[in-house]
Structures are given as structure tokens and as C-alpha cells.
PDB file of C-alpha atoms and ligand atoms in Angstrom:
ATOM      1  CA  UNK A  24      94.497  50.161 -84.871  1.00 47.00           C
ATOM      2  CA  UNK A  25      95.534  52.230 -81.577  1.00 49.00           C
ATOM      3  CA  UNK A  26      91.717  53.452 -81.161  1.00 52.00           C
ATOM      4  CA  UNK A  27      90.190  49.377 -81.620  1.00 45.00           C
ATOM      5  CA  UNK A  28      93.116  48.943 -78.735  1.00 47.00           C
ATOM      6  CA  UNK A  29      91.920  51.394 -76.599  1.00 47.00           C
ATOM      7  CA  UNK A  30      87.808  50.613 -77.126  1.00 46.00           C
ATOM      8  CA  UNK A  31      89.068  47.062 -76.643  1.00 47.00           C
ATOM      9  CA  UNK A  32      90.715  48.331 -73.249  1.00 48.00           C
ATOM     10  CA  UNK A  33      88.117  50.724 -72.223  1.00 47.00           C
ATOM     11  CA  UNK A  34      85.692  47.611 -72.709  1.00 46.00           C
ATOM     12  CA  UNK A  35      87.844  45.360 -70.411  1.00 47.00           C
ATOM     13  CA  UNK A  36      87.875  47.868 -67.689  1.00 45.00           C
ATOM     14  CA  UNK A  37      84.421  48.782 -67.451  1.00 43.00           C
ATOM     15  CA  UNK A  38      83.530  44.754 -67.178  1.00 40.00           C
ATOM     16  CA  UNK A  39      86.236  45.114 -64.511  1.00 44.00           C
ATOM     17  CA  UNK A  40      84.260  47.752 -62.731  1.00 42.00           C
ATOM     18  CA  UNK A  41      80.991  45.794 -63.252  1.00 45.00           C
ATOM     19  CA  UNK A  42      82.973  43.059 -61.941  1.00 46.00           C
ATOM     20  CA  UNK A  43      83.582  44.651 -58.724  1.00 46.00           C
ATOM     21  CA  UNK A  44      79.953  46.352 -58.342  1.00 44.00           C
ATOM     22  CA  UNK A  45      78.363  42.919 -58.161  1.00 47.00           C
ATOM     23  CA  UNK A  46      80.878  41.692 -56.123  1.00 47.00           C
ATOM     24  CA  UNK A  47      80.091  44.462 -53.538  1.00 43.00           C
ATOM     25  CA  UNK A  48      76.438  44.045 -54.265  1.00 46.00           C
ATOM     26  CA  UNK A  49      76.602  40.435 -52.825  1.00 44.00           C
ATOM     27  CA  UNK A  50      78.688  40.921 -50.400  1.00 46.00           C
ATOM     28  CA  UNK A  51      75.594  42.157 -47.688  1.00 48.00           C
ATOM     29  CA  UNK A  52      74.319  38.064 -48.755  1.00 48.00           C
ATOM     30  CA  UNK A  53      77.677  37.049 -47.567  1.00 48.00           C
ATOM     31  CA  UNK A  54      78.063  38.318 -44.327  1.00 45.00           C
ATOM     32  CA  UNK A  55      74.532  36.203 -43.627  1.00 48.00           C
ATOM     33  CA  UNK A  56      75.187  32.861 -43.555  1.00 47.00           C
ATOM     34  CA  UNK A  57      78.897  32.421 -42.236  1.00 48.00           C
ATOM     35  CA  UNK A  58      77.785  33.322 -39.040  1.00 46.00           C
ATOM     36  CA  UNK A  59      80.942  31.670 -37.550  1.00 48.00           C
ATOM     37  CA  UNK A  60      83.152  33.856 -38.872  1.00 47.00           C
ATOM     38  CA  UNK A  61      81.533  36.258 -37.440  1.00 45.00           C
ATOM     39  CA  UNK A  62      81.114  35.322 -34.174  1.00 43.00           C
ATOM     40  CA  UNK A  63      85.026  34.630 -34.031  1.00 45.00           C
ATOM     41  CA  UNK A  64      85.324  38.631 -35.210  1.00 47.00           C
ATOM     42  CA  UNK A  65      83.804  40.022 -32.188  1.00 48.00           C
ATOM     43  CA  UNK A  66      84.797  37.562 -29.636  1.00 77.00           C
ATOM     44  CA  UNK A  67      87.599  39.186 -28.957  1.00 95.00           C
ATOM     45  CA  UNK A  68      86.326  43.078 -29.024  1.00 97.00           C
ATOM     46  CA  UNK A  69      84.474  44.966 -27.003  1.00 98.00           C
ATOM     47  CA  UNK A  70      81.952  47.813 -28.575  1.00 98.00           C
ATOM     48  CA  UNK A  71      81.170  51.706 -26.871  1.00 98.00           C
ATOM     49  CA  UNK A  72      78.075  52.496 -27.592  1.00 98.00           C
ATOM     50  CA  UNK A  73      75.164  54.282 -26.098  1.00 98.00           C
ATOM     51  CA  UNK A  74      77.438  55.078 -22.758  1.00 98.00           C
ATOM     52  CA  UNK A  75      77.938  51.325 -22.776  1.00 98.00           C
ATOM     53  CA  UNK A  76      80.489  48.472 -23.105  1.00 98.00           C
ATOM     54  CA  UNK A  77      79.084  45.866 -24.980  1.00 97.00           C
ATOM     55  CA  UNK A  78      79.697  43.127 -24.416  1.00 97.00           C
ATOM     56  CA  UNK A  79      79.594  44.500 -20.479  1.00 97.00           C
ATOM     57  CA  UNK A  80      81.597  40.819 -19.619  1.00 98.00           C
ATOM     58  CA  UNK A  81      83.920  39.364 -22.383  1.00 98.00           C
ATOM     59  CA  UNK A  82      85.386  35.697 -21.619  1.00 97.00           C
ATOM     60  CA  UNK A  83      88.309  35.156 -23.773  1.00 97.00           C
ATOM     61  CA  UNK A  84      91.505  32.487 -23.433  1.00 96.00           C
ATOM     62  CA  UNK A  85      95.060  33.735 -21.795  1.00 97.00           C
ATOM     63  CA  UNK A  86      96.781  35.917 -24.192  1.00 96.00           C
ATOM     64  CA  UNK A  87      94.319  37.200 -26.747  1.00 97.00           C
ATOM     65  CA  UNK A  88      94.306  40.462 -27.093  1.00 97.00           C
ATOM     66  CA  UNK A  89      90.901  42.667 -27.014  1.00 98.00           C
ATOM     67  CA  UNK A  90      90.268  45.730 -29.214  1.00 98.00           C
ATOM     68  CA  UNK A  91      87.592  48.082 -27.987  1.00 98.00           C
ATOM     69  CA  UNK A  92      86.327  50.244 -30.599  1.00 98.00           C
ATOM     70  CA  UNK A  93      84.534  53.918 -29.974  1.00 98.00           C
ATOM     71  CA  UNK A  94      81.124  53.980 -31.900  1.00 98.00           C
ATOM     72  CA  UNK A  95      79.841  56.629 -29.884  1.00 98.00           C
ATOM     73  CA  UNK A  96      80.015  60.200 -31.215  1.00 97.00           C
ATOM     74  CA  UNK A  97      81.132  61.137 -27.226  1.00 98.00           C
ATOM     75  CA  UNK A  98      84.941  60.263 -26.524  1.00 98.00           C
ATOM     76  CA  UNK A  99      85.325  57.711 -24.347  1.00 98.00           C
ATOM     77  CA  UNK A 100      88.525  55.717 -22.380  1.00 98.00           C
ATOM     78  CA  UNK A 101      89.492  52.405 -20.835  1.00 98.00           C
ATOM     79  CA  UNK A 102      90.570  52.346 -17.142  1.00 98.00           C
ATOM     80  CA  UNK A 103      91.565  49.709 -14.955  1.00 98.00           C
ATOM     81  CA  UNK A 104      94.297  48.746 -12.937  1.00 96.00           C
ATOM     82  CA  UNK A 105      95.869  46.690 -15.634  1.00 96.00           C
ATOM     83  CA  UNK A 106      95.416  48.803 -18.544  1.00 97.00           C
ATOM     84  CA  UNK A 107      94.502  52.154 -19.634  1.00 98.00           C
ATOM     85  CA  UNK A 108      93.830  53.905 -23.197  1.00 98.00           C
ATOM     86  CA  UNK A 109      94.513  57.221 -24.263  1.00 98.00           C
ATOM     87  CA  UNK A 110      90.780  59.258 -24.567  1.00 98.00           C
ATOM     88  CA  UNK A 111      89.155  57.378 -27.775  1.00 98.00           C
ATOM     89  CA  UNK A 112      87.288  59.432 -30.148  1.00 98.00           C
ATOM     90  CA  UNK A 113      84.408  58.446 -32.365  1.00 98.00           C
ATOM     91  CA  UNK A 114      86.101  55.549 -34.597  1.00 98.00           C
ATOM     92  CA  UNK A 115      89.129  54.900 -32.848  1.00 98.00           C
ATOM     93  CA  UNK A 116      89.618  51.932 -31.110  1.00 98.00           C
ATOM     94  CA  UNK A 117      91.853  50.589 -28.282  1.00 98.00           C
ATOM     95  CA  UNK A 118      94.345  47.112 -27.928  1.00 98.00           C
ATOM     96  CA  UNK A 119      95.765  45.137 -25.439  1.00 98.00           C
ATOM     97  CA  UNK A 120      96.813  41.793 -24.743  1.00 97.00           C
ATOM     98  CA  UNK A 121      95.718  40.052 -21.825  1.00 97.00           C
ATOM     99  CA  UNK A 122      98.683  37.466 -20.794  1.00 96.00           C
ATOM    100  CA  UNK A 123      97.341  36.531 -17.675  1.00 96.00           C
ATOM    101  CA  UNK A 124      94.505  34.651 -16.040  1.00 97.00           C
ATOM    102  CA  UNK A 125      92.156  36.403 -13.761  1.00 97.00           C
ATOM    103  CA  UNK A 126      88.969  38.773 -13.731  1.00 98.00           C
ATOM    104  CA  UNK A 127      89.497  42.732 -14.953  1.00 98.00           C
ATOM    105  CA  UNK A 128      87.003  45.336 -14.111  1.00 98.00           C
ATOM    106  CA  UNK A 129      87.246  48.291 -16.288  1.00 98.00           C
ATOM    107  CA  UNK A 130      85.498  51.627 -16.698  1.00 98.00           C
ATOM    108  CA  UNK A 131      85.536  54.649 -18.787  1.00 98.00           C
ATOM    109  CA  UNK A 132      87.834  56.685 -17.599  1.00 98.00           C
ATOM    110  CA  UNK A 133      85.603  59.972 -18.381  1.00 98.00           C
ATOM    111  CA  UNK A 134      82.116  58.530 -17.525  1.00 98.00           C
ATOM    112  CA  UNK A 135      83.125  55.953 -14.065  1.00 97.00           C
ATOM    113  CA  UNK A 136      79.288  54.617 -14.638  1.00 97.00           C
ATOM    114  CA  UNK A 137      80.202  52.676 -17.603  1.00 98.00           C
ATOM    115  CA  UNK A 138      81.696  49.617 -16.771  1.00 98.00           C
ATOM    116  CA  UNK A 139      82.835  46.202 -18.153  1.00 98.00           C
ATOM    117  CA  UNK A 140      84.814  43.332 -17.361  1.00 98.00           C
ATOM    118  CA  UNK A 141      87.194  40.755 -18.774  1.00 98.00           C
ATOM    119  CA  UNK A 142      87.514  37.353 -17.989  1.00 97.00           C
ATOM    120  CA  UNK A 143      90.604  35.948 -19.100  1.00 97.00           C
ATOM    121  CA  UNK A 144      90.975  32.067 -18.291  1.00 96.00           C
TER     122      UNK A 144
HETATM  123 CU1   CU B 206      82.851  57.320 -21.518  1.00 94.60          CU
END
């Protein structure tokens, strides 16, 4: 009786894995069409990559705050007069909130040639 339990178990959890392997299989399909979503994702963050802010000029409303992620393998920082980061490594990213209106120039605060701005209106 205990070993038809277990197979019965065993059973359940392995459809439970398959389960989640074609949920993560369709996922890719997902990430296509709701292209809103994403859009709303990245509006408020700001990429490093290649030695480069991108987006170089983010718009974005009074008081949303703007995460800048490292995907550069070379640590990189934030610097402006407003706000600074500590140095960001590969991966780590950066937050701050922007409460009020106005234009802020910023630049890496190891390579001064990359530069970016946020508009906050
Ligand atoms: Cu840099």
C-alpha cells in the first residue's frame, strides 16, 4: 500500500516538474507579444553597456525612481551633482528617486566620457 502511495506521489511530482518545464519553455513566446509590459519595464532604467548609458537621455515623470543596471564586465559608477553610486560591478545595479523637476547630466564616475541624462518633468 505505502509503495502504490509513493509511485502515486513520485508520478504527481514528475507531472509537476513537466508542468513547470513547459511553462518555462513558453515563456520566451510570452515575452513577444506584450510588448507593453515591456516597454513600461525599462522606462524607468537605464542600461551600461559597451562604455555606454543606454538610454543616453531617459524622460520620466517627477518622482519615479531610475535603476541603472551594470551589464558591462568593466565596473562602472553614476556621478552627478544630484546623485552618486557606489562603483557598480558587472550585475549590480544602482536606485534613486528623482523628486524633482529639471534636467540631470550624469557620467561615470570612472570613465567621465560616458555620459547620460535625465529628464524629469
Ligand atoms: Cu564607466
Amino acid at each position: 500500500m505505502k509503495k502504490i502511495l509513493f509511485a502515486v506521489s513520485a508520478l504527481g511530482f514528475l507531472i509537476l516538474l513537466a508542468g513547470c518545464g513547459y511553462q518555462t519553455q513558453t515563456q520566451p513566446k510570452q515575452t513577444k507579444s506584450p510588448a507593453p509590459v515591456e516597454n513600461k519595464v525599462s522606462a524607468n532604467s537605464v542600461t551600461i553597456q559597451n562604455f555606454a548609458f543606454s538610454p543616453a537621455e531617459l524622460k520620466i515623470k517627477v518622482g519615479t525612481t531610475v535603476t541603472w543596471t551594470n551589464n558591462d564586465s568593466v565596473s562602472h559608477s553614476i556621478k552627478s551633482a544630484a546623485f552618486n553610486s557606489a562603483v557598480l560591478a558587472n550585475g549590480d545595479s544602482f536606485q534613486f528617486k528623482l523628486d524633482k523637476a529639471g534636467i540631470y547630466d550624469y557620467q561615470c564616475g570612472i570613465h567621465p566620457s560616458m555620459q547620460g541624462k535625465i529628464i524629469v518633468e
